[in-house]
XYZ file of C-alpha atoms in Angstrom:
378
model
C 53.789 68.796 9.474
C 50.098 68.378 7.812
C 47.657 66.966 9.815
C 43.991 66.431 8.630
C 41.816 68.642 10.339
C 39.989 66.023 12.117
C 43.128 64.624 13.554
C 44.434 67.904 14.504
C 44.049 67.312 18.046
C 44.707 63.842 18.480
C 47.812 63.778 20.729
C 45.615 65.610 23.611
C 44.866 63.582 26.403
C 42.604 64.652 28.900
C 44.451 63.420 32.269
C 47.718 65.297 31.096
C 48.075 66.615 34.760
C 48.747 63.181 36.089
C 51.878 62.883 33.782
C 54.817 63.854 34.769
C 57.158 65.493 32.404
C 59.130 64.448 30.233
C 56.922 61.784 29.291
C 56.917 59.058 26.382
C 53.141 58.444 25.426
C 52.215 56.009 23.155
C 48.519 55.735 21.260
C 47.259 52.364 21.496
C 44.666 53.122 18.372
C 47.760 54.089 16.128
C 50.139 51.439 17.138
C 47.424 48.923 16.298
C 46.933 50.763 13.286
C 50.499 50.269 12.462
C 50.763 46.903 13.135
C 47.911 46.299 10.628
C 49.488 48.207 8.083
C 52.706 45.907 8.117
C 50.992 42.538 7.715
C 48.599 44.310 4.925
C 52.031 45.309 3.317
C 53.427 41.953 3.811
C 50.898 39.652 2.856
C 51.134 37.378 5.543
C 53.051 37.356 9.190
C 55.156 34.468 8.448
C 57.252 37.047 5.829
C 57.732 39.422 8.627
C 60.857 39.727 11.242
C 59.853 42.904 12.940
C 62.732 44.777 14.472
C 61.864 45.436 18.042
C 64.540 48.159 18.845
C 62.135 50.440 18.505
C 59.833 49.836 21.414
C 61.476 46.840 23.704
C 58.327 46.078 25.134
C 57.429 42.737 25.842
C 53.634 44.037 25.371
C 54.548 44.513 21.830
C 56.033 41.482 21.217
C 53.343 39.510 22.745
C 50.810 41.746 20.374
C 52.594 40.884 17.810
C 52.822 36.973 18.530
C 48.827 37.095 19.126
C 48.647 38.634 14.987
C 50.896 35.593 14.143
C 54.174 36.961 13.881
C 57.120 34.718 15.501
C 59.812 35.683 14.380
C 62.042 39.064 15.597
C 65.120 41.034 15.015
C 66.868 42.670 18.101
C 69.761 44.514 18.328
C 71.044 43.925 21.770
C 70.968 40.180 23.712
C 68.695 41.492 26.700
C 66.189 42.368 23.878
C 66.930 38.647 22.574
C 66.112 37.435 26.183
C 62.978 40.054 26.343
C 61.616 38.539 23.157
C 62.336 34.777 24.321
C 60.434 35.526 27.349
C 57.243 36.874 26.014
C 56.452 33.963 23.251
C 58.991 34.993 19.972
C 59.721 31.393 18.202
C 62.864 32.860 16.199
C 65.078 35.821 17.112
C 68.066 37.429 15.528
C 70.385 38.906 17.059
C 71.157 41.676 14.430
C 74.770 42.236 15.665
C 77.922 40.202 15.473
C 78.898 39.182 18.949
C 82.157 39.621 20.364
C 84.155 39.338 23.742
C 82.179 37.930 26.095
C 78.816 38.282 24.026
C 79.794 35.346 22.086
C 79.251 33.237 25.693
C 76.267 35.168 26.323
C 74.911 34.591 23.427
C 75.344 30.141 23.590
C 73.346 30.726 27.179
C 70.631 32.051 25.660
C 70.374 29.845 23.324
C 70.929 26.820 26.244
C 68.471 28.893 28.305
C 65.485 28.824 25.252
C 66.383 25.430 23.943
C 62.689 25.494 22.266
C 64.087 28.770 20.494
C 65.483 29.180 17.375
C 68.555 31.811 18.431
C 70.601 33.479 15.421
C 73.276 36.211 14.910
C 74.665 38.097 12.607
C 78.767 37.113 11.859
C 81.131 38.804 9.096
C 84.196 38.087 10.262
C 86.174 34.955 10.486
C 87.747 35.583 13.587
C 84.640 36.201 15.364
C 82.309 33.290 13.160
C 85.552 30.781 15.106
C 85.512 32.397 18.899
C 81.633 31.792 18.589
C 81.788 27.939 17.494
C 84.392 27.989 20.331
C 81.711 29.171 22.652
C 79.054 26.916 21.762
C 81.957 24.122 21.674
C 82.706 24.907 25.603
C 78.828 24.747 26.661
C 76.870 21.734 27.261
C 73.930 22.383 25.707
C 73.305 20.684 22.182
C 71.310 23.628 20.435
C 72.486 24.914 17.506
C 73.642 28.620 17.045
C 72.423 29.694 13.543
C 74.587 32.407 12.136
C 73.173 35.076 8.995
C 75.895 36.124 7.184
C 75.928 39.910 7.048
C 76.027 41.333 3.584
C 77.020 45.391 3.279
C 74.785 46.365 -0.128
C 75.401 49.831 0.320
C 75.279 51.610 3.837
C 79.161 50.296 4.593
C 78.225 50.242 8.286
C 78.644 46.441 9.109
C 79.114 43.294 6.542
C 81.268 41.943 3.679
C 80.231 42.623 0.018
C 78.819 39.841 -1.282
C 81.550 38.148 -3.135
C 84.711 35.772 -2.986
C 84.820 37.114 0.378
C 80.939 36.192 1.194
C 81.540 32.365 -0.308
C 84.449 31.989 2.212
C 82.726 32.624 4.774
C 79.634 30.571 4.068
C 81.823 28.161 3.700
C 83.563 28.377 7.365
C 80.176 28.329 8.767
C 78.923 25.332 7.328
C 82.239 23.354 7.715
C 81.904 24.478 11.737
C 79.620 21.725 13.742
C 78.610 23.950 16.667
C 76.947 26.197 14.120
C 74.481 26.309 11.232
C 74.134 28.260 8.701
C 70.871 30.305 8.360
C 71.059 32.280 5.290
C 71.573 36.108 4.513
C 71.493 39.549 5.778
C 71.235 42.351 3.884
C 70.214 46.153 5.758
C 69.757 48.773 3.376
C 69.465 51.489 6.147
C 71.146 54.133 3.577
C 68.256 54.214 1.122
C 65.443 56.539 1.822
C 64.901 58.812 -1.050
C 61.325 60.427 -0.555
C 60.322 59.713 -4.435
C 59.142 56.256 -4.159
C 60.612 55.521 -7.803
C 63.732 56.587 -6.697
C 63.363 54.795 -3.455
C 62.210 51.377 -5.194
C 65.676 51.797 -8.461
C 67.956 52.355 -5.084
C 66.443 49.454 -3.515
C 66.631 47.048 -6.394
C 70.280 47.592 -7.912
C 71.652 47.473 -3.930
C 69.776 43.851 -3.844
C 70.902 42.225 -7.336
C 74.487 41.534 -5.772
C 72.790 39.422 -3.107
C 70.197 37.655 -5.747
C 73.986 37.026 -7.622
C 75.697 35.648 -4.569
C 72.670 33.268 -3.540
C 72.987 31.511 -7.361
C 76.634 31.305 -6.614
C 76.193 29.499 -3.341
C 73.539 27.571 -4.454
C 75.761 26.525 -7.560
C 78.519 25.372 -5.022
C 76.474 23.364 -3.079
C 75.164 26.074 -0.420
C 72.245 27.063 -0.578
C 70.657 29.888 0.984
C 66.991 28.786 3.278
C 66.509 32.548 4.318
C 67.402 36.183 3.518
C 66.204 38.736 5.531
C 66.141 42.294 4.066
C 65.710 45.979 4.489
C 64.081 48.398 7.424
C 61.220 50.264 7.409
C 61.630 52.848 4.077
C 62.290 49.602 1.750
C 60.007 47.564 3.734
C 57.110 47.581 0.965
C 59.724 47.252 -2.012
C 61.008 44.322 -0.751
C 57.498 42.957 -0.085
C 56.797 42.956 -3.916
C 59.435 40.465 -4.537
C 59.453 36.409 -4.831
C 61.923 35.464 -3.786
C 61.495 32.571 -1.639
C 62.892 32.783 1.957
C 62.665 36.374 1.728
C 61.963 37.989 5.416
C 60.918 41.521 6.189
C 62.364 43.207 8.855
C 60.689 46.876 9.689
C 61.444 48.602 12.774
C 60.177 52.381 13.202
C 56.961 51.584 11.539
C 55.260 50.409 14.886
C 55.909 54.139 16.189
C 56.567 55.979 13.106
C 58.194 59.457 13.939
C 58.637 62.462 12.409
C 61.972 61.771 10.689
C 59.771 59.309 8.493
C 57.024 60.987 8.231
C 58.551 64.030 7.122
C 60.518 62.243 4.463
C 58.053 59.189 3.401
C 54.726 60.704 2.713
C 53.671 57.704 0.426
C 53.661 55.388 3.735
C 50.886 55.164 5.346
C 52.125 54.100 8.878
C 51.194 56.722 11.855
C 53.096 58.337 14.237
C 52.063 56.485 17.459
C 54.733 58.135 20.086
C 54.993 61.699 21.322
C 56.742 63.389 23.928
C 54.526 65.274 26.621
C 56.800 68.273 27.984
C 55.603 71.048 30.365
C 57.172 75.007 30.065
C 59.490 75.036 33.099
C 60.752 78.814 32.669
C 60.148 81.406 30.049
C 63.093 83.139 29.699
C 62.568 86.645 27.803
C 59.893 87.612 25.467
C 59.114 84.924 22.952
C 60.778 81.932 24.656
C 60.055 79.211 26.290
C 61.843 76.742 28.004
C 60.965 73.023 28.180
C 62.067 70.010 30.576
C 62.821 68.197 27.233
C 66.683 67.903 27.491
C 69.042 65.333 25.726
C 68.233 62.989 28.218
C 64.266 62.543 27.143
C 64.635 62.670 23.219
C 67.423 61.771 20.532
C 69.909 64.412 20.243
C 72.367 62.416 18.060
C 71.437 64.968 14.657
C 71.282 68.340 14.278
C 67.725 70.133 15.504
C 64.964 70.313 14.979
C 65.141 66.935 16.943
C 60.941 67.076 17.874
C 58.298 68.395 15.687
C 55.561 70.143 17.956
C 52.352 69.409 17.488
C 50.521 71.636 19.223
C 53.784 74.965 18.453
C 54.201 74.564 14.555
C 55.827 78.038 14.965
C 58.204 76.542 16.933
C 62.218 77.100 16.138
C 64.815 75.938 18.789
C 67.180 77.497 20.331
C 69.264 76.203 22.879
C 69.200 72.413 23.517
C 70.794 71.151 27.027
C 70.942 67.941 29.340
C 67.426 68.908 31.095
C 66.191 72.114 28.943
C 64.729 72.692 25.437
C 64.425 76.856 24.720
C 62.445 77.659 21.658
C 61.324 81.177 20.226
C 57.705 80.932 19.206
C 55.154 83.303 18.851
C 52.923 84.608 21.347
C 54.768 83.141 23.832
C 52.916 85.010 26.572
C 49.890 82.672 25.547
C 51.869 80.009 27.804
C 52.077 79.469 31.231
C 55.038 78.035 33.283
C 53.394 74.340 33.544
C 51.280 74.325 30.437
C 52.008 71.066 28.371
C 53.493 70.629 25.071
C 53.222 67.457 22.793
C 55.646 66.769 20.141
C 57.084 63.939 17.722
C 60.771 62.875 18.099
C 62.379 63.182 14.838
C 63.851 59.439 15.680
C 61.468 57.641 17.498
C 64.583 54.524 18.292
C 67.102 56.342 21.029
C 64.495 58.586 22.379
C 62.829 54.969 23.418
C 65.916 54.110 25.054
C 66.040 57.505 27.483
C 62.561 56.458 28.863
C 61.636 53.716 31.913
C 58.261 53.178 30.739
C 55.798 55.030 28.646
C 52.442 55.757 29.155
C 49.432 53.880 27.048
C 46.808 56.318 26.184
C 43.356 55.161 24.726
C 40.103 56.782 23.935
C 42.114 60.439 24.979
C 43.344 59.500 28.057
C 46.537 57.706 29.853
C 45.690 54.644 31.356
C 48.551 52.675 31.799
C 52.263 52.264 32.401
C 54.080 49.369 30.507
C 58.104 49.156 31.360
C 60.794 49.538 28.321
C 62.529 45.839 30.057
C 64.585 45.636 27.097
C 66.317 49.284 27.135
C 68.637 47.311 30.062
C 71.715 46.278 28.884
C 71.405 42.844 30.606
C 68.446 41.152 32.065
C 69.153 37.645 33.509
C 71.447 36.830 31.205
């Protein structure tokens, strides 16, 4: 990874010895930086639907309501509830809800009446048990549903066809619900040439553009679509569509999967695991408290980038340990600290309590991850 020589050093802070390790530190300078960067890219806030999966803090989201953004995309209810809490005006629930979800979901709506709650639905079954939810709760707030649309990464969604009118249709003929509009996450396209990034981007969109005109045409139109993640974030900002919603994630922490692989972004990486050598185990090894349960181990290694150990190859990856080989090993001391990039910024958020806020070089806060709960009140 390149780093300008005047940055070379950034990820150093100065009270390291008051951290313990494995530690999730976030720069406060870069974040804001980031956060800049996506409402320069947008144009204005009222385009954007930041994903807050990355970071689940309720200091974010509040951040983030102070630049005028109000409306969010979550990914589990207790982030819904997080978001509620700390001032968002319109959250999506970017999931279909099932089993008891579906109840859980009405509450918070019923809890936030002055909210404007939303999920995703693409299945009929599921688009009927919630209207059946709402239909057993007294409250009189609507539950907006997006229709999820699969362009391309054939994860969740219908393709947007006969199948996608149907269902528009069951929505709207459903009282206890209301339709919203459109999903469409094109998580599968992130070709580093920008060209190729933007021709990906734009033939997986014309079959939504094609559906809209064909619900419009039968009476349905569509009031909002809400597309792509972070690598088609700025493509999708170029268009006119109206109603169109942006809906980044990773770019408020970058990490080094995307900075690796999307040099033409300008986004920073704001997060970086502090580690300590616990053990050196032969000549030119190390052996870090940087296990799978302090960064993302769901993809093959390298799963960090280290900053400050370029030379750095792993080895052996555990619950509690990282071993590397690196050179000159014998330079490092058992307790020494280590700073590296996650390669995916998203579950390694999820493994921590709380990170630590550094400014001007040094760690000088603590701010909870509320939302990597499962449930809150709720």
């Amino acid at each position: 990874m390149v780093l300008h020589a005047a940055q070379a050093r950034w990820f150093e802070i100065a009270n390291a010895a008051e951290i313990p390790s494995p530690a999730l530190l976030i720069y406060r300078d870069r974040v804001e930086a980031n956060l800049r960067e996506m409402l320069r890219i947008a144009g204005t806030p009222t385009r954007l639907r930041p994903h807050i999966k990355t970071h689940k803090l309720p200091e974010l989201v509040r951040r983030q309501v102070e630049l005028g953004i109000t409306k969010f995309k979550c990914a589990t209810i207790a982030e819904a509830e997080m978001a509620a809490r700390n001032g968002a005006a319109n959250i999506l629930l970017a999931y279909q809800p099932v089993g008891p979800h579906a109840q859980r979901l009405v509450n918070l709506a019923a809890a936030f009446p002055a909210r404007r709650i939303a999920c995703l639905a693409d299945d009929a079954g599921a688009i009927r048990a919630l209207a059946a939810a709402r239909a057993a709760c007294a409250t009189t707030v609507a539950v907006e549903i997006f229709l999820d649309l699969d362009i391309g990464q054939h994860r969740t969604g219908v393709a947007p066809g006969p199948q996608a009118v149907e269902l528009v249709k069951l929505i709207t003929s459903l009282p206890q619900l209301k339709f919203a509009g459109l999903h469409a996450y094109d998580g599968h396209i992130s070709d580093s040439d920008p060209a190729q990034r933007a021709a990906q981007c734009d033939a997986a969109f014309a079959p939504l553009l094609a559906l809209r005109r064909t619900l419009a045409a039968a009476g349905l139109p569509v009031p909002t679509i809400i597309a792509g993640g972070s690598p088609t974030f700025p493509i999708h900002a170029r268009r006119s569509e109206p109603g169109l919603e942006l809906s980044p994630g990773t770019a408020v922490f970058w990490d080094a999967s995307y900075h690796t692989k999307l040099p033409d972004l300008a986004f920073l990486p704001a997060a970086v695991l502090l580690t300590r050598v616990v053990s050196k185990p032969g000549a030119g090894r190390l052996c870090l408290d940087l296990g799978y349960k302090a960064v993302a181990s769901e993809m093959p290694p390298p799963r960090v980038v280290f900053l400050d150990l370029p030379e750095a190859t792993p080895l052996l990856h555990s619950e509690e340990h990282l071993v590397i080989a690196v050179p000159h090993a014998e330079r490092r001391a058992v307790g020494d600290c280590c700073y590296c990039l996650p390669w995916h910024v998203c579950p390694t958020v999820a493994l921590h309590d709380e990170v630590w806020v550094v400014e001007h070089g040094r760690a000088v806060d603590r701010w909870t991850i509320t939302a990597r709960a499962r449930r809150l009140a709720i």
